Short mmCIF file of C-alpha atoms in Angstrom, two decimals:
data_model
loop_
_atom_site.label_atom_id
_atom_site.label_comp_id
_atom_site.label_asym_id
_atom_site.label_seq_id
_atom_site.Cartn_x
_atom_site.Cartn_y
_atom_site.Cartn_z
CA UNK A 1 8.91 35.38 -20.97
CA UNK A 2 10.99 36.58 -17.98
CA UNK A 3 10.64 36.20 -14.43
CA UNK A 4 7.89 37.64 -12.06
CA UNK A 5 8.93 39.38 -9.05
CA UNK A 6 6.54 39.62 -5.94
CA UNK A 7 6.91 40.58 -2.36
CA UNK A 8 5.48 38.42 0.38
CA UNK A 9 3.65 41.59 1.50
CA UNK A 10 1.72 41.99 -1.73
CA UNK A 11 -2.06 41.80 -1.06
CA UNK A 12 -2.76 40.18 -4.40
CA UNK A 13 -1.16 36.99 -5.79
CA UNK A 14 1.19 37.66 -8.68
CA UNK A 15 -0.35 36.71 -12.11
CA UNK A 16 0.28 36.91 -15.80
CA UNK A 17 -2.73 37.12 -18.16
CA UNK A 18 -4.90 36.12 -15.21
CA UNK A 19 -3.00 33.15 -14.30
CA UNK A 20 -1.83 32.99 -10.68
CA UNK A 21 1.63 31.28 -9.79
CA UNK A 22 2.50 28.24 -7.70
CA UNK A 23 6.15 29.42 -7.37
CA UNK A 24 8.38 32.28 -8.57
CA UNK A 25 11.99 31.55 -9.46
CA UNK A 26 14.96 33.47 -8.14
CA UNK A 27 17.69 35.28 -10.17
CA UNK A 28 19.40 31.89 -10.51
CA UNK A 29 16.71 30.76 -12.87
CA UNK A 30 16.51 27.01 -11.62
CA UNK A 31 16.23 28.20 -7.85
CA UNK A 32 12.62 28.27 -7.21
CA UNK A 33 11.06 29.93 -4.26
CA UNK A 34 8.92 27.74 -2.00
CA UNK A 35 5.25 28.81 -1.25
CA UNK A 36 6.35 29.56 2.26
CA UNK A 37 9.00 31.92 0.97
CA UNK A 38 6.48 34.02 -0.94
CA UNK A 39 3.58 34.30 1.32
CA UNK A 40 0.30 34.64 -0.44
CA UNK A 41 1.06 32.89 -3.70
CA UNK A 42 -1.77 30.69 -4.84
CA UNK A 43 -1.55 27.50 -6.74
CA UNK A 44 -1.97 26.93 -10.53
CA UNK A 45 -0.52 24.34 -12.69
CA UNK A 46 -1.93 25.88 -15.99
CA UNK A 47 0.49 28.77 -16.31
CA UNK A 48 3.71 26.72 -16.09
CA UNK A 49 3.23 25.21 -19.55
CA UNK A 50 3.64 28.67 -21.04
CA UNK A 51 6.53 30.04 -19.02
CA UNK A 52 9.90 30.23 -20.29
CA UNK A 53 11.55 27.55 -18.27
CA UNK A 54 14.13 25.70 -20.37
CA UNK A 55 13.74 21.95 -19.92
CA UNK A 56 17.32 21.51 -18.63
CA UNK A 57 16.71 24.02 -15.95
CA UNK A 58 13.58 22.00 -14.78
CA UNK A 59 15.63 18.75 -15.00
CA UNK A 60 18.31 20.23 -12.77
CA UNK A 61 15.69 21.30 -10.26
CA UNK A 62 14.16 17.91 -10.37
CA UNK A 63 17.36 16.05 -9.82
CA UNK A 64 18.32 18.39 -7.02
CA UNK A 65 15.03 17.91 -5.16
CA UNK A 66 15.07 14.18 -5.51
CA UNK A 67 18.52 14.15 -3.81
CA UNK A 68 17.51 16.75 -1.29
CA UNK A 69 14.20 15.27 -0.09
CA UNK A 70 14.34 12.60 2.57
CA UNK A 71 11.76 10.16 3.60
CA UNK A 72 10.70 9.50 7.25
CA UNK A 73 13.55 6.85 7.63
CA UNK A 74 16.11 9.16 6.41
CA UNK A 75 16.30 7.54 2.91
CA UNK A 76 16.79 10.08 0.05
CA UNK A 77 13.75 10.15 -2.26
CA UNK A 78 16.22 9.51 -5.20
CA UNK A 79 16.99 6.07 -3.73
CA UNK A 80 13.39 5.16 -4.43
CA UNK A 81 12.17 7.20 -7.46
CA UNK A 82 13.68 8.77 -10.62
CA UNK A 83 12.34 10.05 -13.93
CA UNK A 84 13.21 8.68 -17.23
CA UNK A 85 15.41 11.19 -19.03
CA UNK A 86 14.17 10.06 -22.49
CA UNK A 87 10.62 10.28 -22.02
CA UNK A 88 10.22 12.87 -19.25
CA UNK A 89 11.92 15.68 -21.31
CA UNK A 90 9.23 18.22 -22.13
CA UNK A 91 8.32 21.10 -19.92
CA UNK A 92 4.88 19.86 -19.09
CA UNK A 93 6.04 16.46 -17.81
CA UNK A 94 8.99 17.82 -15.99
CA UNK A 95 6.83 20.45 -14.25
CA UNK A 96 4.53 17.93 -13.21
CA UNK A 97 7.40 15.77 -12.02
CA UNK A 98 8.64 18.65 -9.88
CA UNK A 99 5.31 19.08 -8.52
CA UNK A 100 4.94 15.26 -7.60
CA UNK A 101 8.28 15.41 -5.97
CA UNK A 102 8.18 18.75 -4.02
CA UNK A 103 4.55 19.07 -3.11
CA UNK A 104 3.68 15.56 -2.45
CA UNK A 105 4.74 13.20 0.52
CA UNK A 106 6.03 9.65 -0.64
CA UNK A 107 6.62 7.82 2.78
CA UNK A 108 3.82 5.39 2.41
CA UNK A 109 4.33 4.47 -1.21
CA UNK A 110 8.06 4.43 -0.68
CA UNK A 111 7.47 1.66 1.90
CA UNK A 112 5.44 -0.20 -0.65
CA UNK A 113 8.20 0.01 -3.18
CA UNK A 114 10.96 -0.97 -0.71
CA UNK A 115 8.95 -4.01 0.27
CA UNK A 116 8.28 -4.91 -3.51
CA UNK A 117 12.11 -4.45 -4.09
CA UNK A 118 12.86 -6.76 -1.26
CA UNK A 119 10.53 -9.35 -2.56
CA UNK A 120 11.99 -9.16 -6.02
CA UNK A 121 8.96 -7.35 -7.64
CA UNK A 122 10.81 -4.21 -8.67
CA UNK A 123 14.13 -2.60 -8.86
CA UNK A 124 14.89 0.66 -7.04
CA UNK A 125 15.15 3.41 -7.83
CA UNK A 126 11.90 3.14 -9.90
CA UNK A 127 12.37 4.86 -13.32
CA UNK A 128 9.14 6.71 -13.95
CA UNK A 129 8.15 7.53 -17.43
CA UNK A 130 5.97 10.29 -19.10
CA UNK A 131 3.27 7.64 -19.39
CA UNK A 132 3.43 7.07 -15.67
CA UNK A 133 3.05 10.79 -15.05
CA UNK A 134 0.24 11.07 -17.31
CA UNK A 135 -1.79 8.52 -15.54
CA UNK A 136 -3.52 11.58 -14.13
CA UNK A 137 -4.55 14.30 -16.66
CA UNK A 138 -3.86 17.26 -14.14
CA UNK A 139 -3.90 18.23 -10.51
CA UNK A 140 -7.61 17.97 -10.27
CA UNK A 141 -7.62 14.42 -11.48
CA UNK A 142 -4.82 13.48 -9.17
CA UNK A 143 -6.38 15.28 -6.15
CA UNK A 144 -9.77 13.33 -6.81
CA UNK A 145 -8.24 10.26 -5.13
CA UNK A 146 -6.64 9.83 -1.68
CA UNK A 147 -2.91 10.68 -2.09
CA UNK A 148 -1.60 7.12 -1.64
CA UNK A 149 -4.08 5.70 -4.18
CA UNK A 150 -3.20 8.55 -6.68
CA UNK A 151 0.57 7.72 -6.24
CA UNK A 152 -0.08 4.00 -6.42
CA UNK A 153 -1.79 4.54 -9.80
CA UNK A 154 1.47 6.26 -10.95
CA UNK A 155 3.93 3.60 -9.91
CA UNK A 156 1.74 0.31 -9.45
CA UNK A 157 2.59 -1.09 -12.98
CA UNK A 158 6.21 -1.35 -11.92
CA UNK A 159 5.37 -3.70 -9.12
CA UNK A 160 5.82 -6.92 -11.23
CA UNK A 161 4.44 -10.22 -10.22
CA UNK A 162 5.55 -12.05 -13.48
CA UNK A 163 2.37 -12.56 -15.23
CA UNK A 164 0.60 -9.45 -13.78
CA UNK A 165 1.39 -6.35 -12.00
CA UNK A 166 -0.05 -4.14 -9.24
CA UNK A 167 -1.74 -1.94 -11.73
CA UNK A 168 -4.76 0.22 -10.80
CA UNK A 169 -7.66 0.54 -13.20
CA UNK A 170 -10.21 3.25 -12.86
CA UNK A 171 -13.70 3.41 -14.65
CA UNK A 172 -15.77 6.25 -15.54
CA UNK A 173 -18.42 4.97 -13.07
CA UNK A 174 -15.88 5.51 -10.21
CA UNK A 175 -15.01 1.83 -9.90
CA UNK A 176 -11.34 0.92 -9.02
CA UNK A 177 -9.97 -2.37 -9.76
CA UNK A 178 -6.47 -3.67 -8.99
CA UNK A 179 -4.15 -6.29 -10.79
CA UNK A 180 -6.82 -7.43 -13.21
CA UNK A 181 -9.39 -5.34 -15.00
CA UNK A 182 -12.04 -7.86 -14.40
CA UNK A 183 -15.25 -7.94 -12.05
CA UNK A 184 -14.28 -9.34 -8.69
CA UNK A 185 -11.08 -7.32 -8.67
CA UNK A 186 -12.58 -4.20 -7.60
CA UNK A 187 -11.09 -2.18 -4.74
CA UNK A 188 -13.63 -0.24 -2.63
CA UNK A 189 -11.76 2.67 -1.21
CA UNK A 190 -12.96 4.24 2.02
CA UNK A 191 -15.65 1.63 2.73
CA UNK A 192 -18.05 2.04 5.73
CA UNK A 193 -16.60 0.49 8.93
CA UNK A 194 -18.27 0.15 12.31
CA UNK A 195 -17.60 3.15 14.54
CA UNK A 196 -15.85 1.03 17.17
CA UNK A 197 -13.62 -0.66 14.61
CA UNK A 198 -9.91 -0.01 14.89
CA UNK A 199 -9.66 1.01 11.30
CA UNK A 200 -12.42 3.45 11.70
CA UNK A 201 -10.96 5.01 14.81
CA UNK A 202 -7.54 5.40 13.12
CA UNK A 203 -8.80 6.28 9.55
CA UNK A 204 -6.40 8.34 7.51
CA UNK A 205 -7.80 10.57 4.80
CA UNK A 206 -4.72 10.25 2.54
CA UNK A 207 -4.34 6.55 3.04
CA UNK A 208 -7.88 5.16 3.85
CA UNK A 209 -8.98 1.54 4.37
CA UNK A 210 -9.95 -0.53 1.23
CA UNK A 211 -12.28 -3.51 0.88
CA UNK A 212 -11.19 -6.13 -1.79
CA UNK A 213 -11.69 -9.70 -2.82
CA UNK A 214 -8.21 -10.10 -4.21
CA UNK A 215 -5.83 -12.96 -3.08
CA UNK A 216 -3.13 -15.12 -4.49
CA UNK A 217 -3.42 -18.81 -4.13
CA UNK A 218 -1.05 -21.47 -5.81
CA UNK A 219 -3.91 -24.07 -5.77
CA UNK A 220 -5.89 -21.72 -8.21
CA UNK A 221 -2.90 -20.94 -10.18
CA UNK A 222 -2.61 -17.42 -9.47
CA UNK A 223 -4.72 -14.33 -8.38
CA UNK A 224 -8.38 -15.09 -7.53
CA UNK A 225 -11.34 -13.19 -6.16
CA UNK A 226 -12.14 -14.92 -3.06
CA UNK A 227 -13.76 -13.66 0.26
CA UNK A 228 -13.77 -9.91 0.98
CA UNK A 229 -11.37 -8.48 3.48
CA UNK A 230 -10.77 -4.82 4.60
CA UNK A 231 -7.21 -3.67 4.79
CA UNK A 232 -6.26 -1.04 7.08
CA UNK A 233 -5.07 1.28 4.32
CA UNK A 234 -4.39 1.54 0.58
CA UNK A 235 -0.59 1.04 1.35
CA UNK A 236 -1.43 -1.93 3.48
CA UNK A 237 -3.48 -3.42 0.62
CA UNK A 238 -0.58 -2.99 -1.64
CA UNK A 239 1.97 -4.55 0.79
CA UNK A 240 -0.44 -7.38 1.52
CA UNK A 241 -0.68 -8.32 -2.21
CA UNK A 242 3.11 -8.37 -2.39
CA UNK A 243 3.60 -10.71 0.60
CA UNK A 244 0.77 -12.80 -0.58
CA UNK A 245 2.39 -13.48 -3.94
CA UNK A 246 5.78 -13.90 -2.35
CA UNK A 247 4.42 -16.54 0.35
CA UNK A 248 2.90 -18.68 -2.64
CA UNK A 249 5.70 -18.52 -5.15
CA UNK A 250 8.85 -18.95 -2.85
CA UNK A 251 10.31 -21.60 -0.55
CA UNK A 252 8.98 -20.50 2.92
CA UNK A 253 9.98 -22.17 6.30
CA UNK A 254 7.96 -21.30 9.31
CA UNK A 255 7.22 -21.97 12.89
CA UNK A 256 3.86 -21.37 14.53
CA UNK A 257 2.10 -21.40 17.84
CA UNK A 258 -1.17 -20.59 19.41
CA UNK A 259 -0.76 -18.32 22.47
CA UNK A 260 -3.12 -16.46 24.93
CA UNK A 261 -3.01 -12.75 23.78
CA UNK A 262 -1.88 -11.59 27.23
CA UNK A 263 1.31 -13.64 27.43
CA UNK A 264 4.51 -11.83 27.68
CA UNK A 265 3.07 -8.80 29.30
CA UNK A 266 0.34 -8.43 26.80
CA UNK A 267 2.71 -7.80 23.85
CA UNK A 268 0.48 -9.56 21.34
CA UNK A 269 -2.60 -7.64 22.66
CA UNK A 270 -0.92 -4.41 22.41
CA UNK A 271 0.23 -5.03 18.67
CA UNK A 272 -3.30 -5.99 17.72
CA UNK A 273 -5.00 -3.08 19.47
CA UNK A 274 -2.73 -0.17 18.53
CA UNK A 275 -3.22 1.94 15.53
CA UNK A 276 -2.33 -0.05 12.39
CA UNK A 277 -0.34 2.81 11.14
CA UNK A 278 1.95 2.65 14.19
CA UNK A 279 5.45 1.75 13.36
CA UNK A 280 6.81 -1.25 15.40
CA UNK A 281 10.35 -0.92 16.64
CA UNK A 282 13.08 -2.94 14.71
CA UNK A 283 10.47 -3.83 11.94
CA UNK A 284 10.91 -2.22 8.44
CA UNK A 285 7.13 -2.04 7.94
CA UNK A 286 3.80 -3.41 9.05
CA UNK A 287 0.49 -4.35 7.30
CA UNK A 288 -2.88 -5.09 8.72
CA UNK A 289 -6.19 -6.60 7.44
CA UNK A 290 -9.50 -7.75 8.86
CA UNK A 291 -11.49 -10.47 7.35
CA UNK A 292 -12.96 -13.82 7.55
CA UNK A 293 -10.57 -15.32 10.13
CA UNK A 294 -10.14 -12.27 12.32
CA UNK A 295 -7.77 -9.49 12.32
CA UNK A 296 -4.20 -10.14 11.05
CA UNK A 297 -1.12 -8.01 11.43
CA UNK A 298 2.30 -8.65 9.64
CA UNK A 299 5.57 -7.37 10.90
CA UNK A 300 8.41 -7.39 8.43
CA UNK A 301 11.66 -8.12 9.84
CA UNK A 302 14.15 -7.71 6.97
CA UNK A 303 15.23 -4.95 4.74
CA UNK A 304 17.29 -4.46 1.51
CA UNK A 305 20.48 -5.52 3.30
CA UNK A 306 19.26 -9.04 3.78
CA UNK A 307 19.56 -11.74 1.20
CA UNK A 308 16.23 -13.31 2.33
CA UNK A 309 12.66 -12.14 3.41
CA UNK A 310 11.23 -12.77 6.94
CA UNK A 311 8.07 -11.67 8.57
CA UNK A 312 5.81 -12.48 11.50
CA UNK A 313 2.00 -12.95 11.12
CA UNK A 314 -0.10 -12.29 14.16
CA UNK A 315 -3.70 -13.57 13.74
CA UNK A 316 -6.42 -12.78 16.27
CA UNK A 317 -8.55 -15.82 16.50
CA UNK A 318 -11.32 -13.88 18.32
CA UNK A 319 -11.47 -15.98 21.56
CA UNK A 320 -8.55 -14.59 23.38
CA UNK A 321 -6.06 -16.72 21.37
CA UNK A 322 -3.55 -15.27 18.97
CA UNK A 323 -1.74 -17.41 16.29
CA UNK A 324 1.83 -16.35 15.85
CA UNK A 325 3.76 -17.58 12.87
CA UNK A 326 7.31 -16.59 11.92
CA UNK A 327 8.05 -17.12 8.31
CA UNK A 328 11.27 -16.69 6.27
CA UNK A 329 12.96 -17.54 2.98
CA UNK A 330 16.37 -17.73 4.84
CA UNK A 331 18.39 -20.70 3.67
CA UNK A 332 18.67 -23.28 6.40
CA UNK A 333 21.96 -23.40 8.40
CA UNK A 334 24.47 -25.94 6.95
CA UNK A 335 24.40 -29.32 8.60
CA UNK A 336 20.94 -28.88 10.26
CA UNK A 337 18.46 -31.76 9.64
CA UNK A 338 14.80 -30.70 8.92
CA UNK A 339 13.95 -31.93 12.40
CA UNK A 340 16.17 -29.39 14.10
CA UNK A 341 14.55 -26.49 16.05
CA UNK A 342 13.65 -23.47 13.84
CA UNK A 343 15.95 -21.20 16.05
CA UNK A 344 18.84 -23.40 14.94
CA UNK A 345 18.01 -23.76 11.30
CA UNK A 346 17.12 -20.03 10.84
CA UNK A 347 19.33 -18.25 13.38
CA UNK A 348 19.17 -14.82 11.70
CA UNK A 349 15.35 -14.75 11.25
CA UNK A 350 15.13 -15.86 14.87
CA UNK A 351 17.33 -13.17 16.05
CA UNK A 352 15.34 -10.44 14.19
CA UNK A 353 11.95 -12.03 15.55
CA UNK A 354 13.08 -12.04 19.12
CA UNK A 355 13.50 -8.23 19.07
CA UNK A 356 10.30 -7.80 17.56
CA UNK A 357 8.28 -9.99 19.79
CA UNK A 358 10.03 -9.14 23.01
CA UNK A 359 8.83 -11.18 25.90
CA UNK A 360 6.59 -13.37 23.62
CA UNK A 361 9.82 -14.72 22.02
CA UNK A 362 10.52 -17.51 24.53
CA UNK A 363 7.03 -18.83 23.88
CA UNK A 364 7.52 -19.06 20.20
CA UNK A 365 11.13 -20.22 20.09
CA UNK A 366 12.29 -21.85 23.35
CA UNK A 367 9.12 -23.82 24.46
CA UNK A 368 8.21 -21.71 27.35
CA UNK A 369 4.64 -22.61 28.43
#
């Protein structure tokens, strides 16, 4: 079947056999018009499985889009995602892949994958297969979940914890579970939260809060269902499981101190009270949760260019006191004894943390009272 021509001034959407089009291609065959180019073109995925789009044309389109689209931090999407050439070879899967790439934002899940890669849980770019794409039967099934959760269902099994992965399980009754398809591992998406709560005030429809019981503890030998916590978002939940696993399975050094939340010009108070979705300067990502021991915010200091992982934990104790802990897998400086100050043993981590903590840093590293 040949191309369908339409003008943006047409009152009716172009259609063949009653099926309206998502996009219409230009004369170059693999050059598709965007919706904004064509005006009143309505969406439909069903038509594409019957259109004469050679697989190689779709593959070219997919590869070009992966390299063209940039994430919020400027990274090309191709550096994070790719699609397996062997299994994603039929028109149906290729069309679905094109739709996932061109019509969906990937910034939140890309941060999850970049963090997972840094912690050794996956290798980027992630190579998605036809099975991954077919996690959702169609657009309607995909759209029945918040976007970030729908995307995490596609990529989650590639985040490997060794004896488990960040796989999302869904049941016919609407229950969603993560990591283990067992009672106690359910993830309550969009739970009710008090109107005055920070997570309610800054709730995102595409990346809503979640309640879960899932935690990793070395003393229990792995994942366990413990006390419920509420993560600020689906992406925050995913990042927390990653840091949780990393902390208990790697050699971690830390320095900690309890401080008044107003010290350093109220820097800690500001970090705990701002939207949990607000990026923090000089930090690659952040994550937040609320639970049995007060609200917690993590600030990730390192990125893929570092050969270690470092982050800051800011725990609200609820009485005006904040517990600040700087944690790292950085190797200690040569010649330094275990009793040497943290800032001397882990100079790079300290340098990164000073920037993130600002005026609070002297209290953490230099003994300022």
